[in-house]
Amino acid sequence: HTSLENRLGRSNEEQKIQRLIYLAKEYVKPKGKLAKKIASFLDRSDTSSFEEPAERLSSSKLAQSFEQFNIASYDGVKGSNLEALICDAGAQYVSIASRKEDLASDSAAIDRNFSLKIAGDVLVEAKDNNADFILVKNERTKQFFDRNQAKMEQITGRELGLGVISQDQFIQLLEGEKDSAKLGFDEHKVAISFL
């Protein structure tokens, strides 16, 4: 279920495909409408990933402390600096073994329950380790965890109800923002109750 770059036993055909994609990006310089079509095709693989990092990784002004909080993170396969951000906020970092699991975004089109099972296991582990909420690195990942918790509860057989906050939302909180509408918390399916 992982992306091609994470597979151990690549077939010869997959290597040829990757080589063609590389050649198309580097050497083929089409013009006009053809260039736009090729660019949109090559960019499509980026939109299906949960791995895109958020733009900002740290906060220079800390107006809010999270000293009394236990916060877990989902970093994804490529990792991130979420642990450092949580520690900078004064919170207790909750380390979970599944924080680097691959959510199999490419497999979701074939079997969506597969990705939901992996995500459900991440939330179960965070909840079992007394996390107050889980921090993720981008909006897409936040929406996936937040909007699908009812389905994850059915799959895992556990009650979840764990708040999920994106890195950008957390940085805004650290900078002192308290308006839930500006933070986007009013759009969450699982309420962020601590605000």
XYZ file of N, CA and C in Angstrom:
585
model
N 0.807 -1.210 0.000
C 0.000 0.000 0.000
C 0.840 1.260 0.000
N 2.138 1.136 0.074
C 2.977 2.332 0.138
C 3.244 2.882 -1.256
N 3.780 4.080 -1.301
C 4.143 4.675 -2.584
C 5.326 3.911 -3.177
N 5.597 4.146 -4.447
C 6.678 3.421 -5.113
C 8.021 3.621 -4.424
N 8.273 4.820 -3.907
C 9.578 5.091 -3.305
C 9.805 4.305 -2.032
N 8.728 3.782 -1.406
C 8.866 3.046 -0.158
C 8.833 1.530 -0.346
N 8.656 1.043 -1.545
C 8.584 -0.395 -1.776
C 9.971 -1.011 -1.786
N 10.055 -2.222 -1.242
C 11.337 -2.912 -1.206
C 11.607 -3.642 -2.516
N 10.628 -4.355 -3.041
C 10.831 -5.149 -4.239
C 10.228 -4.506 -5.462
N 10.828 -3.481 -5.961
C 10.323 -2.820 -7.164
C 10.478 -3.731 -8.373
N 9.462 -3.777 -9.181
C 9.583 -4.563 -10.405
C 10.271 -3.710 -11.463
N 10.704 -4.373 -12.513
C 11.384 -3.692 -13.608
C 10.457 -2.678 -14.273
N 9.142 -3.016 -14.370
C 8.180 -2.114 -14.994
C 8.036 -0.822 -14.183
N 8.003 -0.941 -12.872
C 7.879 0.248 -12.029
C 9.074 1.166 -12.191
N 10.262 0.590 -12.315
C 11.456 1.398 -12.525
C 11.391 2.124 -13.864
N 10.860 1.454 -14.882
C 10.710 2.085 -16.191
C 9.716 3.245 -16.122
N 8.627 3.042 -15.398
C 7.623 4.099 -15.244
C 8.236 5.306 -14.542
N 8.961 5.075 -13.462
C 9.596 6.171 -12.737
C 10.602 6.900 -13.628
N 11.313 6.162 -14.455
C 12.289 6.767 -15.369
C 11.579 7.645 -16.405
N 10.441 7.175 -16.933
C 9.679 7.962 -17.902
C 9.133 9.242 -17.269
N 8.658 9.146 -16.044
C 8.155 10.339 -15.347
C 9.293 11.335 -15.153
N 10.454 10.839 -14.753
C 11.618 11.704 -14.577
C 11.987 12.391 -15.896
N 12.016 11.608 -16.984
C 12.358 12.185 -18.288
C 11.339 13.230 -18.723
N 10.070 12.958 -18.467
C 9.021 13.914 -18.843
C 9.184 15.222 -18.076
N 9.530 15.122 -16.818
C 9.688 16.335 -16.004
C 10.936 17.120 -16.401
N 12.022 16.400 -16.684
C 13.312 17.055 -16.887
C 13.617 17.455 -18.329
N 13.194 16.653 -19.287
C 13.678 16.867 -20.647
C 12.618 17.254 -21.673
N 11.388 16.887 -21.437
C 10.339 17.222 -22.399
C 9.826 18.607 -22.050
N 9.967 19.537 -22.951
C 9.543 20.915 -22.711
C 8.436 21.300 -23.694
N 7.242 20.709 -23.524
C 6.147 21.039 -24.437
C 5.655 22.463 -24.207
N 4.895 22.976 -25.176
C 4.394 24.350 -25.089
C 2.872 24.365 -25.149
N 2.308 25.441 -24.658
C 0.874 25.684 -24.766
C 0.020 24.710 -23.982
N -1.072 24.268 -24.634
C -2.044 23.394 -23.975
C -1.437 22.061 -23.558
N -0.545 21.520 -24.361
C 0.092 20.252 -24.031
C 0.923 20.375 -22.755
N 1.601 21.480 -22.579
C 2.401 21.697 -21.368
C 1.506 21.710 -20.133
N 0.336 22.365 -20.244
C -0.588 22.426 -19.111
C -1.135 21.050 -18.776
N -1.461 20.251 -19.802
C -1.983 18.901 -19.565
C -0.939 18.025 -18.880
N 0.291 18.067 -19.364
C 1.355 17.256 -18.765
C 1.616 17.714 -17.337
N 1.658 19.013 -17.120
C 1.905 19.537 -15.770
C 0.794 19.105 -14.814
N -0.466 19.164 -15.244
C -1.561 18.775 -14.358
C -1.516 17.279 -14.067
N -1.104 16.474 -15.053
C -0.977 15.032 -14.819
C 0.127 14.738 -13.810
N 1.276 15.367 -13.978
C 2.401 15.112 -13.079
C 2.139 15.652 -11.683
N 1.360 16.716 -11.565
C 1.055 17.288 -10.255
C -0.011 16.491 -9.519
N -0.773 15.675 -10.235
C -1.858 14.934 -9.612
C -1.372 14.018 -8.505
N -0.197 13.417 -8.654
C 0.308 12.501 -7.628
C 0.562 13.239 -6.318
N 0.900 14.525 -6.384
C 1.159 15.279 -5.164
C -0.121 15.529 -4.373
N -1.253 15.675 -5.039
C -2.486 16.008 -4.334
C -3.061 14.829 -3.579
N -2.679 13.592 -3.916
C -3.244 12.436 -3.231
C -2.487 12.088 -1.963
N -1.426 12.789 -1.674
C -0.568 12.427 -0.562
C -0.929 13.154 0.722
N -0.781 12.435 1.826
C -0.925 13.043 3.144
C 0.409 13.605 3.611
N 1.426 13.499 2.799
C 2.779 13.835 3.202
C 3.181 15.277 2.960
N 2.367 16.060 2.271
C 2.782 17.433 2.001
C 2.926 18.183 3.321
N 4.060 18.816 3.541
C 4.274 19.516 4.800
C 3.526 20.844 4.838
N 3.238 21.292 6.013
C 2.667 22.624 6.162
C 3.765 23.637 5.876
N 3.365 24.865 5.600
C 4.346 25.873 5.201
C 5.243 26.319 6.350
N 4.661 26.513 7.523
C 5.444 27.021 8.647
C 5.745 25.885 9.614
N 6.967 25.825 10.128
C 7.341 24.746 11.031
C 7.584 25.192 12.467
N 7.669 26.475 12.703
C 7.889 26.906 14.078
C 7.247 28.265 14.304
N 7.140 28.599 15.544
C 6.529 29.875 15.892
C 7.547 30.703 16.663
N 7.712 31.947 16.268
C 8.671 32.804 16.957
C 8.056 33.471 18.179
N 6.739 33.724 18.149
C 6.069 34.370 19.270
C 5.138 33.382 19.945
N 5.418 33.044 21.197
C 4.549 32.153 21.946
C 3.724 32.979 22.933
N 2.460 33.193 22.594
C 1.567 33.944 23.472
C 0.732 33.004 24.323
N 0.730 31.720 23.990
C -0.091 30.734 24.675
C 0.763 29.533 25.043
N 0.568 29.013 26.235
C 1.301 27.829 26.677
C 0.336 26.645 26.773
N 0.851 25.460 26.564
C 0.056 24.237 26.660
C 0.638 23.313 27.727
N 1.075 23.906 28.854
C 1.763 23.159 29.908
C 0.964 21.982 30.457
N -0.332 22.097 30.561
C -1.150 21.057 31.179
C -1.651 20.016 30.173
N -1.155 20.051 28.948
C -1.678 19.186 27.899
C -0.718 18.054 27.540
N -1.311 16.926 27.172
C -0.596 15.797 26.589
C -0.980 15.775 25.121
N -0.003 15.934 24.242
C -0.291 16.049 22.814
C 0.502 14.996 22.047
N -0.213 14.225 21.227
C 0.418 13.250 20.339
C 0.522 13.876 18.956
N 1.299 13.252 18.083
C 1.395 13.748 16.710
C 1.351 12.585 15.742
N 0.801 12.884 14.566
C 0.910 11.956 13.440
C 1.823 12.647 12.431
N 3.016 12.086 12.232
C 4.034 12.700 11.380
C 4.012 12.191 9.949
N 3.512 10.999 9.724
C 3.546 10.412 8.397
C 4.893 9.783 8.108
N 5.011 9.182 6.947
C 6.202 8.435 6.567
C 7.442 9.319 6.522
N 7.310 10.531 6.010
C 8.471 11.403 5.815
C 8.876 12.166 7.065
N 8.098 12.067 8.136
C 8.463 12.732 9.373
C 8.220 14.233 9.335
N 8.425 14.868 10.482
C 8.222 16.309 10.589
C 8.839 16.808 11.889
N 8.648 18.083 12.165
C 9.160 18.698 13.395
C 8.039 18.919 14.413
N 6.989 18.133 14.358
C 5.855 18.344 15.262
C 6.237 18.127 16.721
N 7.099 17.163 16.997
C 7.515 16.913 18.375
C 8.183 18.153 18.962
N 9.060 18.790 18.224
C 9.746 19.993 18.698
C 8.745 21.124 18.936
N 7.770 21.256 18.050
C 6.757 22.296 18.198
C 5.926 22.071 19.456
N 5.576 20.816 19.726
C 4.803 20.480 20.930
C 5.619 20.791 22.177
N 6.882 20.422 22.173
C 7.748 20.690 23.331
C 7.965 22.188 23.522
N 8.104 22.944 22.419
C 8.251 24.397 22.509
C 7.013 25.039 23.138
N 5.855 24.408 22.955
C 4.604 24.935 23.503
C 4.464 24.626 24.984
N 5.411 23.877 25.553
C 5.363 23.547 26.972
C 4.530 22.322 27.287
N 4.019 21.645 26.284
C 3.164 20.476 26.485
C 4.009 19.219 26.665
N 3.370 18.201 27.185
C 3.994 16.886 27.298
C 3.793 16.161 25.967
N 4.885 15.763 25.320
C 4.778 15.057 24.041
C 4.451 13.599 24.310
N 3.406 13.103 23.664
C 2.995 11.707 23.783
C 3.505 10.978 22.547
N 4.504 10.137 22.747
C 5.083 9.402 21.625
C 4.260 8.144 21.367
N 3.809 7.997 20.131
C 3.070 6.795 19.752
C 3.823 6.094 18.628
N 3.844 4.783 18.671
C 4.599 4.003 17.697
C 4.055 4.182 16.278
N 2.763 4.440 16.148
C 2.145 4.530 14.829
C 2.220 5.930 14.215
N 2.990 6.834 14.793
C 3.046 8.212 14.304
C 3.647 8.327 12.901
N 4.367 7.292 12.455
C 4.992 7.329 11.133
C 4.373 6.326 10.162
N 3.195 5.827 10.484
C 2.516 4.880 9.597
C 2.143 5.556 8.278
N 2.104 4.781 7.222
C 1.669 5.262 5.912
C 0.157 5.085 5.835
N -0.578 6.171 5.653
C -2.032 6.091 5.583
C -2.527 5.525 4.260
N -1.653 5.166 3.388
C -2.001 4.487 2.140
C -2.996 5.287 1.322
N -2.693 6.548 1.083
C -3.613 7.392 0.319
C -3.829 6.871 -1.088
N -2.831 6.206 -1.664
C -2.984 5.643 -3.006
C -3.914 4.438 -3.012
N -4.027 3.748 -1.881
C -4.888 2.573 -1.793
C -6.329 2.934 -1.463
N -6.582 4.151 -1.055
C -7.925 4.553 -0.639
C -8.933 4.415 -1.768
N -8.506 4.598 -2.999
C -9.431 4.470 -4.130
C -9.893 3.029 -4.304
N -9.066 2.082 -3.938
C -9.404 0.669 -4.078
C -10.155 0.157 -2.855
N -9.626 0.452 -1.661
C -10.246 -0.010 -0.420
C -10.076 1.073 0.641
N -11.068 1.962 0.740
C -10.996 3.087 1.671
C -10.897 2.608 3.119
N -11.489 1.462 3.421
C -11.436 0.957 4.794
C -10.016 0.645 5.238
N -9.131 0.343 4.287
C -7.746 0.056 4.633
C -7.090 1.285 5.265
N -7.237 2.442 4.638
C -6.683 3.686 5.179
C -7.370 4.052 6.494
N -8.675 3.834 6.564
C -9.415 4.154 7.794
C -8.967 3.276 8.958
N -8.648 2.012 8.689
C -8.165 1.113 9.736
C -6.829 1.607 10.280
N -5.925 1.995 9.385
C -4.616 2.497 9.824
C -4.799 3.770 10.651
N -5.608 4.710 10.148
C -5.843 5.970 10.861
C -6.538 5.715 12.194
N -7.481 4.780 12.211
C -8.166 4.433 13.462
C -7.200 3.899 14.496
N -6.254 3.065 14.064
C -5.247 2.532 14.990
C -4.363 3.645 15.553
N -4.058 4.648 14.725
C -3.257 5.792 15.196
C -4.021 6.522 16.303
N -5.305 6.796 16.073
C -6.110 7.516 17.071
C -6.322 6.694 18.332
N -6.534 5.384 18.184
C -6.696 4.510 19.354
C -5.439 4.551 20.213
N -4.277 4.458 19.575
C -3.020 4.487 20.332
C -2.833 5.828 21.035
N -3.154 6.928 20.353
C -3.028 8.255 20.981
C -3.975 8.363 22.169
N -5.198 7.890 22.016
C -6.181 7.966 23.099
C -5.767 7.077 24.272
N -5.273 5.879 23.979
C -4.828 4.961 25.034
C -3.634 5.510 25.806
N -2.876 6.409 25.191
C -1.729 7.029 25.860
C -2.078 8.395 26.444
N -3.381 8.634 26.652
C -3.901 9.841 27.321
C -3.592 11.145 26.600
N -3.571 11.126 25.281
C -3.388 12.367 24.534
C -4.678 13.179 24.595
N -4.537 14.487 24.827
C -5.694 15.376 24.838
C -6.176 15.643 23.414
N -5.247 15.701 22.482
C -5.563 15.808 21.061
C -4.346 15.368 20.267
N -4.524 15.259 18.949
C -3.421 14.835 18.092
C -3.126 15.944 17.087
N -1.857 16.217 16.898
C -1.395 17.260 15.996
C -0.922 16.607 14.696
N -1.387 17.138 13.564
C -0.976 16.624 12.250
C -0.372 17.766 11.455
N 0.371 17.437 10.390
C 1.142 18.481 9.730
C 0.419 19.294 8.674
N -0.725 18.857 8.183
C -1.390 19.655 7.147
C -2.906 19.513 7.202
N -3.565 20.349 6.460
C -5.033 20.416 6.449
C -5.655 19.138 5.897
N -5.074 18.574 4.870
C -5.616 17.357 4.272
C -5.643 16.207 5.275
N -4.575 16.032 6.012
C -4.502 14.963 7.007
C -5.488 15.228 8.135
N -5.595 16.498 8.552
C -6.555 16.850 9.604
C -7.969 16.502 9.189
N -8.328 16.860 7.972
C -9.677 16.571 7.494
C -9.933 15.069 7.433
N -8.950 14.298 6.990
C -9.128 12.852 6.909
C -9.389 12.257 8.287
N -8.579 12.610 9.284
C -8.760 12.089 10.640
C -10.063 12.596 11.262
N -10.348 13.871 11.093
C -11.513 14.480 11.751
C -12.831 14.006 11.158
N -12.938 14.018 9.848
C -14.215 13.729 9.186
C -14.578 12.251 9.169
N -13.624 11.383 9.398
C -13.885 9.946 9.277
C -13.863 9.205 10.608
N -13.928 9.931 11.740
C -13.822 9.248 13.019
C -14.984 8.306 13.302
N -16.182 8.625 12.834
C -17.320 7.721 13.047
C -17.075 6.384 12.334
N -16.542 6.446 11.117
C -16.223 5.213 10.380
C -15.080 4.464 11.057
N -14.087 5.217 11.567
C -12.966 4.589 12.261
C -13.427 3.897 13.527
N -14.406 4.477 14.209
C -14.959 3.847 15.411
C -15.611 2.519 15.073
N -16.337 2.469 13.961
C -16.967 1.213 13.533
C -15.923 0.162 13.198
N -14.871 0.573 12.505
C -13.839 -0.373 12.082
C -13.025 -0.890 13.264
N -12.642 0.012 14.186
C -11.796 -0.390 15.316
C -12.605 -0.954 16.475
N -13.901 -0.670 16.506
C -14.721 -1.127 17.625
C -14.466 -0.348 18.899
N -13.934 0.847 18.760
C -13.611 1.690 19.916
C -14.233 3.063 19.747
N -14.560 3.702 20.866
C -15.012 5.089 20.835
C -13.771 5.968 20.774
N -13.765 6.920 19.852
C -12.584 7.758 19.664
C -12.844 9.182 20.165
N -13.461 10.018 19.358
C -13.758 11.388 19.767
C -12.530 12.199 20.139
N -11.423 11.975 19.456
C -10.176 12.673 19.754
C -10.032 13.872 18.821
N -9.794 15.040 19.376
C -9.609 16.241 18.577
C -8.357 16.156 17.727
N -8.453 16.670 16.507
C -7.329 16.672 15.566
C -7.092 18.111 15.133
N -5.855 18.561 15.277
C -5.500 19.949 14.964
C -4.338 19.949 13.991
N -4.435 20.794 12.979
C -3.333 20.906 12.017
C -2.230 21.776 12.608
N -1.056 21.652 12.045
C 0.089 22.432 12.506
C -0.188 23.932 12.405
N -0.798 24.365 11.308
C -1.102 25.792 11.149
C -2.075 26.286 12.221
N -3.085 25.485 12.540
C -4.029 25.863 13.592
C -3.312 25.967 14.935
N -2.422 25.021 15.209
C -1.699 25.009 16.476
C -0.795 26.235 16.602
N -0.136 26.593 15.517
C 0.725 27.778 15.548
C -0.106 29.033 15.802
N -1.287 29.111 15.191
C -2.171 30.255 15.446
C -2.578 30.309 16.913
N -2.841 29.137 17.508
C -3.154 29.088 18.939
C -1.974 29.588 19.768
N -0.780 29.134 19.415
C 0.423 29.548 20.141
C 0.651 31.052 20.041
N 0.249 31.626 18.910
C 0.404 33.068 18.718
C -0.698 33.863 19.400
N -1.641 33.169 20.038
C -2.655 33.850 20.834
C -4.046 33.908 20.238
N -4.275 33.352 19.071
C -5.608 33.371 18.452
C -6.564 32.490 19.265
N -7.742 33.039 19.607
C -8.717 32.283 20.388
C -10.079 32.196 19.717
N -10.239 32.848 18.596
C -11.506 32.830 17.869
C -11.618 31.511 17.110
N -12.575 30.660 17.517
C -12.684 29.334 16.903
C -13.043 29.403 15.427
N -13.765 30.440 15.009
C -14.101 30.591 13.591
C -12.851 30.910 12.777
N -11.998 31.814 13.278
C -10.758 32.143 12.569
C -9.812 30.947 12.516
N -9.834 30.139 13.574
C -8.986 28.951 13.620
C -9.533 27.821 12.751
N -10.802 27.887 12.409
C -11.431 26.830 11.629
C -11.984 25.701 12.480
N -12.016 25.888 13.804
C -12.504 24.840 14.695
C -14.010 24.623 14.563
N -14.730 25.630 14.088
C -16.171 25.473 13.919
C -16.507 24.512 12.780
N -15.539 24.184 11.942
C -15.741 23.250 10.839
C -15.385 21.812 11.211
N -14.807 21.596 12.395
C -14.424 20.254 12.830
C -15.657 19.431 13.176
N -15.631 18.160 12.811
C -16.713 17.259 13.220
C -16.555 16.873 14.685
N -15.305 16.663 15.127
C -15.035 16.382 16.529
C -14.644 17.713 17.170
N -15.452 18.142 18.123
C -15.258 19.476 18.723
C -13.917 19.562 19.433
N -13.290 20.719 19.314
C -12.074 21.042 20.059
C -12.553 21.743 21.325
N -12.627 20.995 22.402
C -13.327 21.482 23.606
C -12.476 22.377 24.500
N -11.154 22.278 24.441
C -10.330 23.013 25.392
C -10.349 24.517 25.186
N -10.730 24.978 23.987
C -10.689 26.411 23.689
C -11.676 27.171 24.562
